[in-house]
């Protein structure tokens, strides 16, 4: 409706506040009398703590408290744990060990929290930490995923092979039968690197204890305040949920790995209670990569079975997924297993079987990170198709076209049990090929060659499982003056939620966005929420808001009928006004809201006030999909790579805000290209030290590494929610990994380079070219 309704390119309302320095990010919070905390972390990848003496540190100036693992045991803190059981490959129960919050005798990764020092100033806390007398006995460590799976060095003595559990999906027998009749079988190993979300604002937390109310408040930049409250209250502190408040202000980037409750949350709270003073911890940039969850990091052995003509018959994948040293919640496992279902992608694969081995290593835990398993899955299938095309001399586009699920086959149940409801994958591909001028590529390749450069083109047809079943909440709260406040259970971390949801509200009720106050992230103000992950906010939060607005209309209709002296059945609602059908008699929703607070203006028996809530839970996932085409040029002497063209066609169903969507796709592609081109967490194999502890070593993409990204939409609205929307926040990342690496390999193919693992740094490309040149021609 109008300039602010669904589908309008509305500029973000929140930007004025944020860009003028009026945001309230985590580190903007400071409380009267707060103390500063510092976390002493393990310098070893694996070691036994032989001695831990605090005497000197406790006597240091300004020190108020030092806690170690023993304090947490004494305080009887609980742990998160995994709410489901799986089996290990030998049939024995899953092996999982949760982290209590501070080391318990043995440290198992570099950065593991060992002691929590609270002092008047941060400098004093740091100085005191240096006085902690600690003696480690270093133990052998293993950080590489494939090596850890060999089980030569155990992270936990009780689990010598390092395999926590095995997750299987698909039909093994049917897949074996498909492979038995295949004309061709393509077998490859793909390694997906370990990366880390470099938030604009590193994490932080302030713990407050109110002795009068016997109640905690945590100020922290989390993605799901309500779930963090529930976890901290019921699992960690074992207190009623009402005794805990969690407040998240502006979140300086979340990307999945800022989602959950971290050890520092319970530590600031426990310390605040002991000291009866607020305790603040702020993660420093160089500390963050040791303190936070990491992402991806797996090795997949994949096999594709094809018939003679190139039709896919079956897919078999065995993945080793690094889950880190501790399994503190299901997050480690969901990151890798939650979305393996998308391994068959947008393709008609009649039989598939996947086995994912959760491998423990002396590393930080892994968690869902933008895409959470779908970029990994898409990378495997899309690279496998390109490798099959190259090996069997098919055209990569024709091979895809032959196997894409046609729109006429929708709804389509995949061999890995996903229920795709809608989407036109062939149309996405057609549009992307046209926009990227795929047909003109050979000429561009020749031209590049004439200039001494190698040019390559890559394609990927990603699909995502987004906004899965699970509730979300919205409340529209009118005030006696007729003005409204909008409260949402989803927590914004930069996606522009205020604008998106005000657009939905405007579409439904015609309210002027400038007059609506927007609130999220405070468990005392917002009744309920699940939070932002899995590209669920627009779909589920937006639908909850839609429901709340429907309730406002339903109640408003009764009030309007009374005020307009008409039958309720004759009242129509549109453009923010209730009107009597066929007349010019009307009353605005704002005036109806005002009337609702005057008992004398209400129909008999109707409760006063106008505040409505909506709680929506979809029955099934949405399946956003699309097509990415990437073109690169490589300098054959240095391996320097330039992404010269990038085209995305997306289908996220109904688009609420085309500018917001483009921003999300743009950021998502940049995040995917970052991983594919340069980002990587690297551990030293011998010592287990994290070698990428700063921006000097962990290479972040800069603007000049990014191409101009052309984005087009091909929306097919879903019927799984009233908006017709599909999730979009991760879509860009999912397609970018394979599109880039496929383009690189296409560029290098003439030299005989057959494989390359990400990140496609100039050094790796240069080595691959050198090795290929050194190989004798067959
Ligand atoms: N949108 C739209 N139409 C749709 C779907 C989305 O117009 N059909 C637009 C809207 O502007 C909406 C935005 O895209 O506000 C994102 O919507 P949605 O797909 O609902 O995703 P979420 O808001 O649930 O965000 C989650 C997603 C995830 S899982 C990660 S990780 C991620 C991402 O969003 N982290 C981000 N994008 C991020 N962007 C920023 N700036 N910071 C992060 O931490």
CSV table of C-alpha atoms in Angstrom, one decimal, residues 313-589:
chain,number,residue,atom,x,y,z
A,313,UNK,CA,21.0,-41.3,-10.7
A,314,UNK,CA,22.3,-40.9,-7.2
A,315,UNK,CA,24.4,-38.9,-4.8
A,316,UNK,CA,26.5,-40.3,-1.9
A,317,UNK,CA,28.3,-38.0,0.5
A,318,UNK,CA,30.5,-38.8,3.5
A,319,UNK,CA,31.3,-35.7,5.5
A,320,UNK,CA,33.8,-35.1,8.4
A,321,UNK,CA,32.5,-32.1,10.2
A,322,UNK,CA,34.6,-30.4,12.8
A,323,UNK,CA,32.5,-29.6,15.9
A,324,UNK,CA,35.4,-28.4,18.1
A,325,UNK,CA,36.6,-29.5,21.5
A,326,UNK,CA,33.4,-29.2,23.5
A,327,UNK,CA,29.8,-29.9,22.4
A,328,UNK,CA,28.2,-27.3,24.6
A,329,UNK,CA,24.8,-27.3,22.8
A,330,UNK,CA,23.1,-28.6,19.7
A,331,UNK,CA,24.6,-25.6,17.8
A,332,UNK,CA,27.8,-27.4,17.1
A,333,UNK,CA,25.8,-30.2,15.5
A,334,UNK,CA,23.1,-28.1,13.8
A,335,UNK,CA,25.7,-26.1,12.0
A,336,UNK,CA,26.8,-29.1,10.0
A,337,UNK,CA,23.8,-31.4,10.1
A,338,UNK,CA,20.9,-29.1,10.1
A,339,UNK,CA,21.0,-28.4,6.4
A,340,UNK,CA,22.7,-31.3,4.7
A,341,UNK,CA,19.3,-31.9,3.2
A,342,UNK,CA,20.1,-29.3,0.6
A,343,UNK,CA,22.9,-31.5,-0.8
A,344,UNK,CA,20.8,-32.6,-3.7
A,345,UNK,CA,20.2,-28.9,-4.4
A,346,UNK,CA,17.8,-27.8,-7.1
A,347,UNK,CA,18.3,-31.1,-9.0
A,348,UNK,CA,16.2,-34.2,-9.5
A,349,UNK,CA,18.4,-36.7,-7.8
A,350,UNK,CA,16.3,-40.0,-7.4
A,351,UNK,CA,18.4,-41.5,-4.6
A,352,UNK,CA,20.8,-40.0,-2.1
A,353,UNK,CA,22.6,-41.0,1.1
A,354,UNK,CA,24.6,-38.8,3.4
A,355,UNK,CA,26.7,-39.7,6.5
A,356,UNK,CA,28.1,-36.8,8.6
A,357,UNK,CA,30.6,-37.7,11.2
A,358,UNK,CA,30.9,-35.1,14.0
A,359,UNK,CA,34.6,-34.8,14.6
A,360,UNK,CA,36.1,-33.3,17.8
A,361,UNK,CA,39.4,-31.4,17.6
A,362,UNK,CA,41.4,-29.0,19.7
A,363,UNK,CA,39.7,-26.0,18.2
A,364,UNK,CA,36.9,-23.6,19.1
A,365,UNK,CA,33.5,-25.0,18.6
A,366,UNK,CA,31.7,-24.5,15.3
A,367,UNK,CA,28.3,-23.0,15.1
A,368,UNK,CA,25.7,-21.9,12.5
A,369,UNK,CA,27.2,-19.1,10.4
A,370,UNK,CA,25.4,-17.3,7.5
A,371,UNK,CA,24.0,-20.3,5.6
A,372,UNK,CA,24.6,-22.8,8.3
A,373,UNK,CA,25.3,-25.9,6.3
A,374,UNK,CA,23.6,-24.8,3.0
A,375,UNK,CA,26.8,-23.1,1.6
A,376,UNK,CA,28.7,-26.3,2.4
A,377,UNK,CA,26.0,-28.5,0.8
A,378,UNK,CA,25.6,-26.3,-2.3
A,379,UNK,CA,29.4,-26.1,-2.7
A,380,UNK,CA,29.6,-29.9,-2.8
A,381,UNK,CA,26.8,-30.5,-5.3
A,382,UNK,CA,27.7,-27.6,-7.6
A,383,UNK,CA,31.3,-28.4,-7.7
A,384,UNK,CA,30.5,-32.1,-8.3
A,385,UNK,CA,28.4,-31.1,-11.3
A,386,UNK,CA,31.2,-29.0,-12.8
A,387,UNK,CA,33.7,-31.8,-12.2
A,388,UNK,CA,31.3,-34.3,-13.8
A,389,UNK,CA,30.8,-32.0,-16.8
A,390,UNK,CA,34.6,-31.6,-17.2
A,391,UNK,CA,35.4,-35.3,-16.8
A,392,UNK,CA,32.6,-36.5,-19.0
A,393,UNK,CA,32.7,-33.7,-21.6
A,394,UNK,CA,29.3,-32.3,-20.9
A,395,UNK,CA,28.5,-28.6,-21.1
A,396,UNK,CA,28.1,-27.6,-17.4
A,397,UNK,CA,24.9,-25.6,-18.2
A,398,UNK,CA,23.4,-28.4,-20.3
A,399,UNK,CA,24.2,-30.9,-17.6
A,400,UNK,CA,22.4,-28.7,-15.1
A,401,UNK,CA,19.5,-28.0,-17.4
A,402,UNK,CA,19.0,-31.8,-17.9
A,403,UNK,CA,18.7,-32.3,-14.2
A,404,UNK,CA,17.1,-29.2,-12.7
A,405,UNK,CA,13.7,-29.9,-11.1
A,406,UNK,CA,11.1,-28.4,-13.4
A,407,UNK,CA,8.5,-26.0,-12.0
A,408,UNK,CA,5.9,-28.5,-13.2
A,409,UNK,CA,7.2,-31.1,-10.7
A,410,UNK,CA,6.3,-28.9,-7.7
A,411,UNK,CA,5.6,-29.8,-5.0
A,412,UNK,CA,8.7,-32.0,-5.0
A,413,UNK,CA,9.9,-34.3,-2.3
A,414,UNK,CA,13.7,-34.7,-2.4
A,415,UNK,CA,15.7,-37.9,-1.8
A,416,UNK,CA,16.8,-36.3,1.4
A,417,UNK,CA,13.3,-35.7,2.6
A,418,UNK,CA,12.8,-32.0,1.9
A,419,UNK,CA,9.4,-30.8,0.6
A,420,UNK,CA,10.0,-28.1,-2.0
A,421,UNK,CA,6.8,-26.3,-2.4
A,422,UNK,CA,7.5,-23.9,-5.3
A,423,UNK,CA,10.2,-22.3,-7.4
A,424,UNK,CA,11.2,-22.1,-11.1
A,425,UNK,CA,14.8,-23.1,-11.1
A,426,UNK,CA,15.1,-23.3,-14.9
A,427,UNK,CA,13.7,-19.8,-15.3
A,428,UNK,CA,16.2,-18.6,-12.7
A,429,UNK,CA,19.1,-20.1,-14.7
A,430,UNK,CA,17.7,-18.8,-18.0
A,431,UNK,CA,17.5,-15.3,-16.6
A,432,UNK,CA,20.9,-15.4,-15.0
A,433,UNK,CA,22.6,-16.7,-18.1
A,434,UNK,CA,21.0,-13.9,-20.2
A,435,UNK,CA,21.9,-11.2,-17.7
A,436,UNK,CA,25.5,-12.5,-17.4
A,437,UNK,CA,25.7,-12.8,-21.2
A,438,UNK,CA,26.9,-16.4,-20.8
A,439,UNK,CA,26.7,-16.8,-24.6
A,440,UNK,CA,29.2,-14.0,-25.1
A,441,UNK,CA,31.7,-15.6,-22.7
A,442,UNK,CA,34.0,-17.3,-25.3
A,443,UNK,CA,34.6,-13.9,-26.9
A,444,UNK,CA,35.5,-12.4,-23.6
A,445,UNK,CA,37.8,-15.4,-22.8
A,446,UNK,CA,39.6,-14.8,-26.1
A,447,UNK,CA,40.0,-11.2,-25.5
A,448,UNK,CA,41.4,-11.8,-22.0
A,449,UNK,CA,43.8,-14.3,-23.5
A,450,UNK,CA,45.0,-11.7,-26.0
A,451,UNK,CA,45.9,-9.6,-23.0
A,452,UNK,CA,47.7,-12.5,-21.4
A,453,UNK,CA,45.0,-13.3,-18.8
A,454,UNK,CA,43.0,-16.4,-18.0
A,455,UNK,CA,39.2,-15.9,-17.8
A,456,UNK,CA,36.7,-18.3,-16.3
A,457,UNK,CA,33.0,-18.5,-15.7
A,458,UNK,CA,31.1,-20.4,-13.0
A,459,UNK,CA,27.5,-21.1,-12.2
A,460,UNK,CA,25.6,-22.4,-9.2
A,461,UNK,CA,21.9,-22.9,-8.6
A,462,UNK,CA,21.6,-22.7,-4.8
A,463,UNK,CA,18.5,-23.6,-2.8
A,464,UNK,CA,18.1,-23.0,0.9
A,465,UNK,CA,16.0,-24.4,3.7
A,466,UNK,CA,15.0,-21.2,5.5
A,467,UNK,CA,12.5,-20.0,8.1
A,468,UNK,CA,11.7,-23.5,9.3
A,469,UNK,CA,9.0,-24.5,11.8
A,470,UNK,CA,9.3,-22.6,15.1
A,471,UNK,CA,7.3,-19.7,16.5
A,472,UNK,CA,7.8,-16.0,16.3
A,473,UNK,CA,5.9,-13.2,18.0
A,474,UNK,CA,4.6,-9.7,17.3
A,475,UNK,CA,2.6,-7.2,19.2
A,476,UNK,CA,0.8,-4.0,18.1
A,477,UNK,CA,0.1,-1.8,21.1
A,478,UNK,CA,-2.1,1.2,20.5
A,479,UNK,CA,-2.0,4.0,23.0
A,480,UNK,CA,-5.0,6.2,24.0
A,481,UNK,CA,-4.0,8.9,21.6
A,482,UNK,CA,-4.4,6.5,18.7
A,483,UNK,CA,-0.6,6.2,18.2
A,484,UNK,CA,1.1,2.7,18.2
A,485,UNK,CA,4.2,0.8,19.4
A,486,UNK,CA,5.4,-2.2,17.5
A,487,UNK,CA,7.1,-4.9,19.5
A,488,UNK,CA,8.8,-7.8,17.7
A,489,UNK,CA,10.3,-11.1,19.0
A,490,UNK,CA,12.9,-11.1,16.2
A,491,UNK,CA,16.1,-9.3,17.1
A,492,UNK,CA,17.6,-7.0,14.5
A,493,UNK,CA,21.4,-7.3,13.9
A,494,UNK,CA,21.7,-5.1,10.9
A,495,UNK,CA,19.1,-6.5,8.5
A,496,UNK,CA,16.8,-3.5,8.7
A,497,UNK,CA,14.0,-5.1,10.7
A,498,UNK,CA,12.4,-1.8,11.8
A,499,UNK,CA,11.8,-0.8,8.2
A,500,UNK,CA,10.7,-4.3,7.0
A,501,UNK,CA,8.2,-4.7,9.8
A,502,UNK,CA,6.9,-1.1,9.6
A,503,UNK,CA,6.2,-1.8,6.0
A,504,UNK,CA,4.2,-4.9,6.8
A,505,UNK,CA,2.3,-2.9,9.5
A,506,UNK,CA,1.7,-0.1,6.9
A,507,UNK,CA,0.5,-2.5,4.3
A,508,UNK,CA,-2.0,-4.0,6.7
A,509,UNK,CA,-3.1,-1.1,8.9
A,510,UNK,CA,-1.9,2.0,6.9
A,511,UNK,CA,0.0,3.4,9.9
A,512,UNK,CA,2.5,6.1,9.3
A,513,UNK,CA,5.9,4.5,10.0
A,514,UNK,CA,7.3,7.8,11.4
A,515,UNK,CA,4.6,7.7,14.2
A,516,UNK,CA,5.2,4.1,15.2
A,517,UNK,CA,7.8,3.3,17.9
A,518,UNK,CA,9.7,0.1,17.2
A,519,UNK,CA,11.0,-2.2,20.0
A,520,UNK,CA,12.9,-5.4,20.0
A,521,UNK,CA,15.6,-7.2,22.1
A,522,UNK,CA,14.3,-6.6,25.6
A,523,UNK,CA,12.8,-9.6,27.3
A,524,UNK,CA,11.0,-7.3,29.8
A,525,UNK,CA,9.3,-5.3,27.1
A,526,UNK,CA,8.7,-7.9,24.4
A,527,UNK,CA,6.5,-10.8,25.7
A,528,UNK,CA,8.1,-13.6,23.7
A,529,UNK,CA,10.5,-14.2,20.9
A,530,UNK,CA,12.7,-16.9,19.3
A,531,UNK,CA,15.1,-14.6,17.5
A,532,UNK,CA,16.9,-14.0,14.3
A,533,UNK,CA,18.6,-16.9,12.6
A,534,UNK,CA,17.9,-19.1,9.6
A,535,UNK,CA,16.5,-16.2,7.6
A,536,UNK,CA,13.3,-16.5,9.6
A,537,UNK,CA,12.4,-13.0,10.6
A,538,UNK,CA,10.6,-11.7,7.6
A,539,UNK,CA,8.8,-14.9,7.0
A,540,UNK,CA,7.8,-15.9,10.6
A,541,UNK,CA,8.0,-12.5,12.4
A,542,UNK,CA,6.3,-10.8,9.5
A,543,UNK,CA,3.5,-13.4,9.5
A,544,UNK,CA,3.1,-13.0,13.3
A,545,UNK,CA,2.7,-9.3,12.7
A,546,UNK,CA,0.3,-10.0,9.9
A,547,UNK,CA,-1.8,-12.1,12.3
A,548,UNK,CA,-1.7,-9.4,15.0
A,549,UNK,CA,-2.9,-6.8,12.4
A,550,UNK,CA,-5.7,-9.1,11.4
A,551,UNK,CA,-6.8,-9.2,15.1
A,552,UNK,CA,-6.6,-5.4,15.2
A,553,UNK,CA,-8.9,-5.3,12.1
A,554,UNK,CA,-11.3,-7.8,13.6
A,555,UNK,CA,-11.7,-6.0,16.9
A,556,UNK,CA,-11.6,-2.6,15.2
A,557,UNK,CA,-14.4,-3.7,12.8
A,558,UNK,CA,-16.7,-4.2,15.8
A,559,UNK,CA,-15.9,-0.8,17.3
A,560,UNK,CA,-16.2,0.9,13.9
A,561,UNK,CA,-19.6,-0.8,13.3
A,562,UNK,CA,-20.8,0.5,16.7
A,563,UNK,CA,-19.5,4.1,16.0
A,564,UNK,CA,-20.8,4.2,12.4
A,565,UNK,CA,-24.1,2.6,13.4
A,566,UNK,CA,-23.8,-0.1,10.8
A,567,UNK,CA,-23.8,-3.9,10.9
A,568,UNK,CA,-20.4,-5.4,11.4
A,569,UNK,CA,-20.8,-7.4,8.2
A,570,UNK,CA,-21.1,-4.2,6.3
A,571,UNK,CA,-17.8,-2.8,7.5
A,572,UNK,CA,-14.9,-2.9,5.1
A,573,UNK,CA,-11.3,-2.2,5.9
A,574,UNK,CA,-8.8,-0.8,3.5
A,575,UNK,CA,-6.1,1.9,3.4
A,576,UNK,CA,-6.2,2.3,7.2
A,577,UNK,CA,-9.9,3.1,7.3
A,578,UNK,CA,-13.0,1.2,8.3
A,579,UNK,CA,-16.0,2.2,6.1
A,580,UNK,CA,-19.6,1.2,5.6
A,581,UNK,CA,-19.8,-0.6,2.3
A,582,UNK,CA,-21.3,1.5,-0.5
A,583,UNK,CA,-21.2,4.7,1.5
A,584,UNK,CA,-18.7,7.5,2.3
A,585,UNK,CA,-19.0,6.9,6.0
A,586,UNK,CA,-15.6,6.0,7.4
A,587,UNK,CA,-13.4,6.1,10.5
A,588,UNK,CA,-9.6,5.6,10.6
A,589,UNK,CA,-7.9,2.9,12.6
